């Protein structure tokens, strides 16, 4: 693609401060530049049911801004603020796929070659605002795309996370298990998700895909500690301020 963008050098002369790139460390070394954050809605059957839906509807997508990503190093506890405007702040533990090779109209059979790695992520949600927007037929951004809504652990290269697509996924709050399932239960697996997604948006290196959450979503309040994990990928600990 060629666009008449200014060069990086001319960024020195931007009329307001240029935003920092969003960078997530890679396990074992290196840095992942986050381009876009795509999320898949209702992609585990039991979660679809708890949200009042059944069956294998076609996958649907929403986005979060890249700078909603909050990196938390493996083994450390990150912090996010309890966001404004909500009284029903929900956790959703998710396997994240990191796109290393871009493309449009990628077929499922070829899709896994586009996946560079995986991470553990939280799709934090202002459930009350999302519900209100759903009811009114309005966009979900206020419920999904807010500041600090996408905590994530390090990106793990696919070769070091071979079992990521058939792994136990779990979330505890204050030590009690709230969500537990396996990534093998994704309604639309990662290859199929990429096929659908890339039919509507051209994927590029740096894109992240939050692949959906299993059943058991619920609310957290200030002081709560969330401990998420995907076996073979990592753990993600986040405290609500
Ligand atoms: Mn989600």
PDB file of C-alpha atoms and ligand atoms in Angstrom:
ATOM      1  CA  UNK A   1       0.000   0.000   0.000  1.00  0.00           C
ATOM      2  CA  UNK A   2       1.309   3.458  -0.731  1.00  0.00           C
ATOM      3  CA  UNK A   3      -0.082   6.515   0.957  1.00  0.00           C
ATOM      4  CA  UNK A   4       1.339  10.038   0.881  1.00  0.00           C
ATOM      5  CA  UNK A   5       2.200   9.981   4.578  1.00  0.00           C
ATOM      6  CA  UNK A   6       4.987  12.204   5.879  1.00  0.00           C
ATOM      7  CA  UNK A   7       8.209  10.466   6.781  1.00  0.00           C
ATOM      8  CA  UNK A   8       9.202   9.585  10.341  1.00  0.00           C
ATOM      9  CA  UNK A   9      11.714  12.454  10.330  1.00  0.00           C
ATOM     10  CA  UNK A  10       8.941  14.968   9.819  1.00  0.00           C
ATOM     11  CA  UNK A  11       7.322  13.624  13.007  1.00  0.00           C
ATOM     12  CA  UNK A  12       9.851  15.883  14.756  1.00  0.00           C
ATOM     13  CA  UNK A  13       7.773  18.783  13.501  1.00  0.00           C
ATOM     14  CA  UNK A  14       4.276  17.572  14.413  1.00  0.00           C
ATOM     15  CA  UNK A  15       2.092  20.415  15.634  1.00  0.00           C
ATOM     16  CA  UNK A  16       1.046  18.469  18.741  1.00  0.00           C
ATOM     17  CA  UNK A  17       3.022  15.708  20.510  1.00  0.00           C
ATOM     18  CA  UNK A  18       2.991  12.504  18.424  1.00  0.00           C
ATOM     19  CA  UNK A  19       1.488   9.485  20.217  1.00  0.00           C
ATOM     20  CA  UNK A  20       3.935   6.873  21.442  1.00  0.00           C
ATOM     21  CA  UNK A  21       3.865   3.557  19.612  1.00  0.00           C
ATOM     22  CA  UNK A  22       2.213   0.800  21.633  1.00  0.00           C
ATOM     23  CA  UNK A  23       4.858  -1.862  22.232  1.00  0.00           C
ATOM     24  CA  UNK A  24       4.486  -5.217  23.997  1.00  0.00           C
ATOM     25  CA  UNK A  25       7.585  -7.239  24.926  1.00  0.00           C
ATOM     26  CA  UNK A  26       8.006 -10.685  23.382  1.00  0.00           C
ATOM     27  CA  UNK A  27       8.842 -13.598  25.679  1.00  0.00           C
ATOM     28  CA  UNK A  28      12.461 -14.503  24.982  1.00  0.00           C
ATOM     29  CA  UNK A  29      13.340 -11.100  23.531  1.00  0.00           C
ATOM     30  CA  UNK A  30      12.116  -8.541  21.061  1.00  0.00           C
ATOM     31  CA  UNK A  31       9.202  -6.150  20.958  1.00  0.00           C
ATOM     32  CA  UNK A  32       5.764  -6.415  19.404  1.00  0.00           C
ATOM     33  CA  UNK A  33       4.365  -3.246  17.799  1.00  0.00           C
ATOM     34  CA  UNK A  34       0.595  -3.193  18.299  1.00  0.00           C
ATOM     35  CA  UNK A  35      -1.292  -2.033  15.219  1.00  0.00           C
ATOM     36  CA  UNK A  36      -4.982  -2.819  15.734  1.00  0.00           C
ATOM     37  CA  UNK A  37      -6.847  -4.737  18.414  1.00  0.00           C
ATOM     38  CA  UNK A  38      -9.669  -6.848  16.994  1.00  0.00           C
ATOM     39  CA  UNK A  39     -12.013  -8.750  19.298  1.00  0.00           C
ATOM     40  CA  UNK A  40     -14.390 -11.618  18.531  1.00  0.00           C
ATOM     41  CA  UNK A  41     -17.812 -11.533  20.210  1.00  0.00           C
ATOM     42  CA  UNK A  42     -19.496 -14.563  21.819  1.00  0.00           C
ATOM     43  CA  UNK A  43     -17.060 -17.214  20.611  1.00  0.00           C
ATOM     44  CA  UNK A  44     -17.619 -19.919  23.265  1.00  0.00           C
ATOM     45  CA  UNK A  45     -21.013 -21.658  23.282  1.00  0.00           C
ATOM     46  CA  UNK A  46     -21.562 -21.502  27.049  1.00  0.00           C
ATOM     47  CA  UNK A  47     -20.658 -17.791  27.127  1.00  0.00           C
ATOM     48  CA  UNK A  48     -23.031 -17.115  24.204  1.00  0.00           C
ATOM     49  CA  UNK A  49     -25.750 -18.848  26.269  1.00  0.00           C
ATOM     50  CA  UNK A  50     -25.030 -16.837  29.406  1.00  0.00           C
ATOM     51  CA  UNK A  51     -25.344 -13.690  27.258  1.00  0.00           C
ATOM     52  CA  UNK A  52     -28.751 -14.911  26.043  1.00  0.00           C
ATOM     53  CA  UNK A  53     -27.822 -16.386  22.651  1.00  0.00           C
ATOM     54  CA  UNK A  54     -27.586 -19.898  21.236  1.00  0.00           C
ATOM     55  CA  UNK A  55     -26.252 -21.620  18.155  1.00  0.00           C
ATOM     56  CA  UNK A  56     -23.356 -20.990  15.804  1.00  0.00           C
ATOM     57  CA  UNK A  57     -24.039 -17.528  14.488  1.00  0.00           C
ATOM     58  CA  UNK A  58     -21.427 -16.108  12.105  1.00  0.00           C
ATOM     59  CA  UNK A  59     -18.549 -14.506  14.003  1.00  0.00           C
ATOM     60  CA  UNK A  60     -18.722 -10.777  14.629  1.00  0.00           C
ATOM     61  CA  UNK A  61     -16.044  -8.321  15.552  1.00  0.00           C
ATOM     62  CA  UNK A  62     -15.370  -5.123  17.395  1.00  0.00           C
ATOM     63  CA  UNK A  63     -12.170  -3.165  17.977  1.00  0.00           C
ATOM     64  CA  UNK A  64     -10.401  -1.517  20.835  1.00  0.00           C
ATOM     65  CA  UNK A  65      -7.920   1.296  20.307  1.00  0.00           C
ATOM     66  CA  UNK A  66      -4.297   0.078  20.330  1.00  0.00           C
ATOM     67  CA  UNK A  67      -3.503   2.363  23.259  1.00  0.00           C
ATOM     68  CA  UNK A  68      -6.132   0.570  25.388  1.00  0.00           C
ATOM     69  CA  UNK A  69      -3.481  -2.169  25.715  1.00  0.00           C
ATOM     70  CA  UNK A  70      -1.878  -2.387  29.162  1.00  0.00           C
ATOM     71  CA  UNK A  71       1.202  -4.605  29.254  1.00  0.00           C
ATOM     72  CA  UNK A  72       1.777  -6.677  32.376  1.00  0.00           C
ATOM     73  CA  UNK A  73       5.056  -8.616  32.669  1.00  0.00           C
ATOM     74  CA  UNK A  74       4.741 -12.354  33.386  1.00  0.00           C
ATOM     75  CA  UNK A  75       4.741 -12.964  37.147  1.00  0.00           C
ATOM     76  CA  UNK A  76       4.095  -9.328  38.052  1.00  0.00           C
ATOM     77  CA  UNK A  77       0.801  -7.732  39.032  1.00  0.00           C
ATOM     78  CA  UNK A  78      -0.415  -4.921  36.813  1.00  0.00           C
ATOM     79  CA  UNK A  79      -2.952  -2.298  37.780  1.00  0.00           C
ATOM     80  CA  UNK A  80      -5.887  -0.783  35.961  1.00  0.00           C
ATOM     81  CA  UNK A  81      -8.192   1.927  37.211  1.00  0.00           C
ATOM     82  CA  UNK A  82     -11.862   1.181  37.829  1.00  0.00           C
ATOM     83  CA  UNK A  83     -13.217   3.012  34.779  1.00  0.00           C
ATOM     84  CA  UNK A  84     -15.671   5.892  34.929  1.00  0.00           C
ATOM     85  CA  UNK A  85     -19.343   5.623  34.055  1.00  0.00           C
ATOM     86  CA  UNK A  86     -19.963   2.015  35.044  1.00  0.00           C
ATOM     87  CA  UNK A  87     -21.180   0.042  38.019  1.00  0.00           C
ATOM     88  CA  UNK A  88     -20.783  -3.357  36.327  1.00  0.00           C
ATOM     89  CA  UNK A  89     -17.141  -3.739  35.297  1.00  0.00           C
ATOM     90  CA  UNK A  90     -16.607  -7.245  33.852  1.00  0.00           C
ATOM     91  CA  UNK A  91     -13.598  -9.478  33.220  1.00  0.00           C
ATOM     92  CA  UNK A  92     -13.291 -11.647  30.108  1.00  0.00           C
ATOM     93  CA  UNK A  93     -10.193 -13.836  29.940  1.00  0.00           C
ATOM     94  CA  UNK A  94      -9.110 -14.511  26.344  1.00  0.00           C
ATOM     95  CA  UNK A  95      -6.455 -16.140  24.210  1.00  0.00           C
ATOM     96  CA  UNK A  96      -4.931 -13.474  21.956  1.00  0.00           C
ATOM     97  CA  UNK A  97      -3.501 -14.283  18.516  1.00  0.00           C
ATOM     98  CA  UNK A  98      -0.782 -11.978  17.169  1.00  0.00           C
ATOM     99  CA  UNK A  99      -0.681 -11.497  13.394  1.00  0.00           C
ATOM    100  CA  UNK A 100       2.820 -11.556  11.898  1.00  0.00           C
ATOM    101  CA  UNK A 101       1.985 -11.698   8.193  1.00  0.00           C
ATOM    102  CA  UNK A 102      -0.766  -9.519   6.788  1.00  0.00           C
ATOM    103  CA  UNK A 103      -3.276 -10.285   4.102  1.00  0.00           C
ATOM    104  CA  UNK A 104      -6.829  -9.987   2.874  1.00  0.00           C
ATOM    105  CA  UNK A 105      -9.223 -12.829   2.067  1.00  0.00           C
ATOM    106  CA  UNK A 106      -7.025 -15.345   3.866  1.00  0.00           C
ATOM    107  CA  UNK A 107      -8.448 -18.869   3.712  1.00  0.00           C
ATOM    108  CA  UNK A 108      -8.712 -20.845   6.952  1.00  0.00           C
ATOM    109  CA  UNK A 109      -6.425 -23.512   5.490  1.00  0.00           C
ATOM    110  CA  UNK A 110      -3.643 -20.921   5.142  1.00  0.00           C
ATOM    111  CA  UNK A 111      -4.471 -18.782   8.159  1.00  0.00           C
ATOM    112  CA  UNK A 112      -2.247 -20.269  10.851  1.00  0.00           C
ATOM    113  CA  UNK A 113       0.849 -19.291   8.851  1.00  0.00           C
ATOM    114  CA  UNK A 114      -0.178 -15.671   9.534  1.00  0.00           C
ATOM    115  CA  UNK A 115      -0.123 -16.180  13.318  1.00  0.00           C
ATOM    116  CA  UNK A 116       3.224 -15.113  14.792  1.00  0.00           C
ATOM    117  CA  UNK A 117       2.369 -15.834  18.384  1.00  0.00           C
ATOM    118  CA  UNK A 118      -0.067 -15.779  21.275  1.00  0.00           C
ATOM    119  CA  UNK A 119      -0.702 -13.952  24.522  1.00  0.00           C
ATOM    120  CA  UNK A 120      -3.063 -14.000  27.469  1.00  0.00           C
ATOM    121  CA  UNK A 121      -5.421 -11.018  27.438  1.00  0.00           C
ATOM    122  CA  UNK A 122      -8.339  -9.520  29.315  1.00  0.00           C
ATOM    123  CA  UNK A 123     -11.208  -7.946  27.372  1.00  0.00           C
ATOM    124  CA  UNK A 124     -12.416  -5.649  30.157  1.00  0.00           C
ATOM    125  CA  UNK A 125     -15.997  -4.545  29.623  1.00  0.00           C
ATOM    126  CA  UNK A 126     -18.347  -1.911  31.027  1.00  0.00           C
ATOM    127  CA  UNK A 127     -21.202  -4.443  30.811  1.00  0.00           C
ATOM    128  CA  UNK A 128     -23.944  -2.028  31.838  1.00  0.00           C
ATOM    129  CA  UNK A 129     -22.970   0.471  29.128  1.00  0.00           C
ATOM    130  CA  UNK A 130     -22.530  -2.304  26.537  1.00  0.00           C
ATOM    131  CA  UNK A 131     -26.005  -3.618  27.417  1.00  0.00           C
ATOM    132  CA  UNK A 132     -27.532  -0.170  27.113  1.00  0.00           C
ATOM    133  CA  UNK A 133     -25.932   0.338  23.670  1.00  0.00           C
ATOM    134  CA  UNK A 134     -27.119  -3.119  22.530  1.00  0.00           C
ATOM    135  CA  UNK A 135     -30.654  -2.266  23.588  1.00  0.00           C
ATOM    136  CA  UNK A 136     -30.535   1.006  21.652  1.00  0.00           C
ATOM    137  CA  UNK A 137     -28.844  -0.564  18.600  1.00  0.00           C
ATOM    138  CA  UNK A 138     -25.852   1.737  19.060  1.00  0.00           C
ATOM    139  CA  UNK A 139     -22.106   0.991  18.779  1.00  0.00           C
ATOM    140  CA  UNK A 140     -20.352  -0.809  21.641  1.00  0.00           C
ATOM    141  CA  UNK A 141     -17.269   1.422  21.953  1.00  0.00           C
ATOM    142  CA  UNK A 142     -18.299   2.953  25.263  1.00  0.00           C
ATOM    143  CA  UNK A 143     -18.635  -0.527  26.741  1.00  0.00           C
ATOM    144  CA  UNK A 144     -15.548  -2.067  25.141  1.00  0.00           C
ATOM    145  CA  UNK A 145     -13.078   0.452  23.719  1.00  0.00           C
ATOM    146  CA  UNK A 146     -12.198   2.532  26.780  1.00  0.00           C
ATOM    147  CA  UNK A 147      -8.803   3.352  28.327  1.00  0.00           C
ATOM    148  CA  UNK A 148      -6.923   0.401  29.887  1.00  0.00           C
ATOM    149  CA  UNK A 149      -9.564  -2.044  28.629  1.00  0.00           C
ATOM    150  CA  UNK A 150      -7.085  -4.505  27.095  1.00  0.00           C
ATOM    151  CA  UNK A 151      -4.526  -5.839  29.614  1.00  0.00           C
ATOM    152  CA  UNK A 152      -2.104  -8.301  28.024  1.00  0.00           C
ATOM    153  CA  UNK A 153       0.908 -10.429  28.962  1.00  0.00           C
ATOM    154  CA  UNK A 154       3.999 -10.919  26.808  1.00  0.00           C
ATOM    155  CA  UNK A 155       3.637 -12.138  23.220  1.00  0.00           C
ATOM    156  CA  UNK A 156       4.828 -15.747  23.038  1.00  0.00           C
ATOM    157  CA  UNK A 157       6.155 -16.975  19.662  1.00  0.00           C
ATOM    158  CA  UNK A 158       3.874 -19.671  18.175  1.00  0.00           C
ATOM    159  CA  UNK A 159       6.676 -22.239  18.193  1.00  0.00           C
ATOM    160  CA  UNK A 160       6.935 -21.865  21.977  1.00  0.00           C
ATOM    161  CA  UNK A 161       3.167 -22.038  22.503  1.00  0.00           C
ATOM    162  CA  UNK A 162       2.277 -24.956  20.271  1.00  0.00           C
ATOM    163  CA  UNK A 163      -0.597 -26.087  22.506  1.00  0.00           C
ATOM    164  CA  UNK A 164      -2.280 -22.666  22.676  1.00  0.00           C
ATOM    165  CA  UNK A 165      -5.274 -23.723  20.586  1.00  0.00           C
ATOM    166  CA  UNK A 166      -6.075 -26.688  22.862  1.00  0.00           C
ATOM    167  CA  UNK A 167      -5.201 -25.295  26.265  1.00  0.00           C
ATOM    168  CA  UNK A 168      -6.918 -24.747  29.584  1.00  0.00           C
ATOM    169  CA  UNK A 169      -8.029 -21.117  29.899  1.00  0.00           C
ATOM    170  CA  UNK A 170      -8.878 -19.862  33.344  1.00  0.00           C
ATOM    171  CA  UNK A 171      -9.550 -16.766  35.396  1.00  0.00           C
ATOM    172  CA  UNK A 172      -9.544 -16.415  39.166  1.00  0.00           C
ATOM    173  CA  UNK A 173     -10.717 -13.411  41.144  1.00  0.00           C
ATOM    174  CA  UNK A 174      -9.222 -13.105  44.639  1.00  0.00           C
ATOM    175  CA  UNK A 175      -8.199 -16.767  44.398  1.00  0.00           C
ATOM    176  CA  UNK A 176     -11.628 -18.148  43.425  1.00  0.00           C
ATOM    177  CA  UNK A 177     -12.007 -19.710  39.956  1.00  0.00           C
ATOM    178  CA  UNK A 178     -14.597 -17.783  37.930  1.00  0.00           C
ATOM    179  CA  UNK A 179     -13.911 -18.900  34.350  1.00  0.00           C
ATOM    180  CA  UNK A 180     -12.470 -22.212  33.241  1.00  0.00           C
ATOM    181  CA  UNK A 181     -12.627 -23.855  29.824  1.00  0.00           C
ATOM    182  CA  UNK A 182     -10.362 -24.890  26.983  1.00  0.00           C
ATOM    183  CA  UNK A 183      -9.424 -22.895  23.902  1.00  0.00           C
ATOM    184  CA  UNK A 184     -10.421 -25.982  21.891  1.00  0.00           C
ATOM    185  CA  UNK A 185     -14.033 -24.909  22.592  1.00  0.00           C
ATOM    186  CA  UNK A 186     -13.823 -21.737  20.487  1.00  0.00           C
ATOM    187  CA  UNK A 187     -16.921 -21.771  18.254  1.00  0.00           C
ATOM    188  CA  UNK A 188     -14.866 -20.232  15.441  1.00  0.00           C
ATOM    189  CA  UNK A 189     -11.281 -21.378  15.795  1.00  0.00           C
ATOM    190  CA  UNK A 190      -8.418 -19.001  15.105  1.00  0.00           C
ATOM    191  CA  UNK A 191      -8.026 -20.071  11.467  1.00  0.00           C
ATOM    192  CA  UNK A 192     -11.750 -19.595  10.785  1.00  0.00           C
ATOM    193  CA  UNK A 193     -11.732 -16.303  12.671  1.00  0.00           C
ATOM    194  CA  UNK A 194      -8.895 -15.016  10.472  1.00  0.00           C
ATOM    195  CA  UNK A 195     -10.775 -16.119   7.345  1.00  0.00           C
ATOM    196  CA  UNK A 196     -13.863 -14.130   8.381  1.00  0.00           C
ATOM    197  CA  UNK A 197     -11.955 -11.135   9.734  1.00  0.00           C
ATOM    198  CA  UNK A 198      -9.669 -10.778   6.717  1.00  0.00           C
ATOM    199  CA  UNK A 199     -12.675 -10.840   4.384  1.00  0.00           C
ATOM    200  CA  UNK A 200     -13.686  -7.458   5.856  1.00  0.00           C
ATOM    201  CA  UNK A 201     -10.386  -5.864   6.946  1.00  0.00           C
ATOM    202  CA  UNK A 202      -6.914  -6.286   5.526  1.00  0.00           C
ATOM    203  CA  UNK A 203      -4.804  -7.688   8.353  1.00  0.00           C
ATOM    204  CA  UNK A 204      -1.320  -6.284   8.869  1.00  0.00           C
ATOM    205  CA  UNK A 205       1.658  -7.272  11.010  1.00  0.00           C
ATOM    206  CA  UNK A 206       1.133  -6.092  14.567  1.00  0.00           C
ATOM    207  CA  UNK A 207      -2.605  -6.768  14.651  1.00  0.00           C
ATOM    208  CA  UNK A 208      -3.895  -8.552  17.751  1.00  0.00           C
ATOM    209  CA  UNK A 209      -7.045 -10.677  17.844  1.00  0.00           C
ATOM    210  CA  UNK A 210      -8.765 -11.220  21.205  1.00  0.00           C
ATOM    211  CA  UNK A 211     -10.476 -14.503  20.342  1.00  0.00           C
ATOM    212  CA  UNK A 212     -13.390 -14.463  22.792  1.00  0.00           C
ATOM    213  CA  UNK A 213     -14.105 -15.491  26.359  1.00  0.00           C
ATOM    214  CA  UNK A 214     -15.575 -18.649  27.893  1.00  0.00           C
ATOM    215  CA  UNK A 215     -18.502 -18.701  30.313  1.00  0.00           C
ATOM    216  CA  UNK A 216     -18.352 -17.337  33.839  1.00  0.00           C
ATOM    217  CA  UNK A 217     -17.866 -13.633  33.167  1.00  0.00           C
ATOM    218  CA  UNK A 218     -18.606 -11.389  36.106  1.00  0.00           C
ATOM    219  CA  UNK A 219     -17.911  -8.117  37.824  1.00  0.00           C
ATOM    220  CA  UNK A 220     -14.865  -6.857  39.694  1.00  0.00           C
ATOM    221  CA  UNK A 221     -14.579  -3.915  42.060  1.00  0.00           C
ATOM    222  CA  UNK A 222     -11.673  -1.792  43.266  1.00  0.00           C
ATOM    223  CA  UNK A 223      -9.148  -3.901  45.192  1.00  0.00           C
ATOM    224  CA  UNK A 224      -9.971  -7.165  43.373  1.00  0.00           C
ATOM    225  CA  UNK A 225      -7.118  -9.229  41.935  1.00  0.00           C
ATOM    226  CA  UNK A 226      -7.669 -11.053  38.618  1.00  0.00           C
ATOM    227  CA  UNK A 227      -5.339 -13.940  37.785  1.00  0.00           C
ATOM    228  CA  UNK A 228      -5.776 -15.244  34.242  1.00  0.00           C
ATOM    229  CA  UNK A 229      -3.951 -18.010  32.447  1.00  0.00           C
ATOM    230  CA  UNK A 230      -3.784 -19.963  29.228  1.00  0.00           C
ATOM    231  CA  UNK A 231      -1.758 -23.150  29.748  1.00  0.00           C
ATOM    232  CA  UNK A 232       1.472 -23.031  27.772  1.00  0.00           C
ATOM    233  CA  UNK A 233       1.066 -19.332  26.953  1.00  0.00           C
ATOM    234  CA  UNK A 234       1.322 -17.638  30.314  1.00  0.00           C
ATOM    235  CA  UNK A 235      -0.399 -15.925  33.184  1.00  0.00           C
ATOM    236  CA  UNK A 236      -1.777 -12.421  33.563  1.00  0.00           C
ATOM    237  CA  UNK A 237      -2.298 -10.793  36.959  1.00  0.00           C
ATOM    238  CA  UNK A 238      -4.161  -7.508  37.155  1.00  0.00           C
ATOM    239  CA  UNK A 239      -5.444  -5.619  40.150  1.00  0.00           C
ATOM    240  CA  UNK A 240      -8.294  -3.099  39.945  1.00  0.00           C
ATOM    241  CA  UNK A 241      -7.412   0.216  41.535  1.00  0.00           C
TER     242      UNK A 241
HETATM  243 MN1  LIG B   1     -14.510 -10.611  24.737  1.00  0.00          MN
END
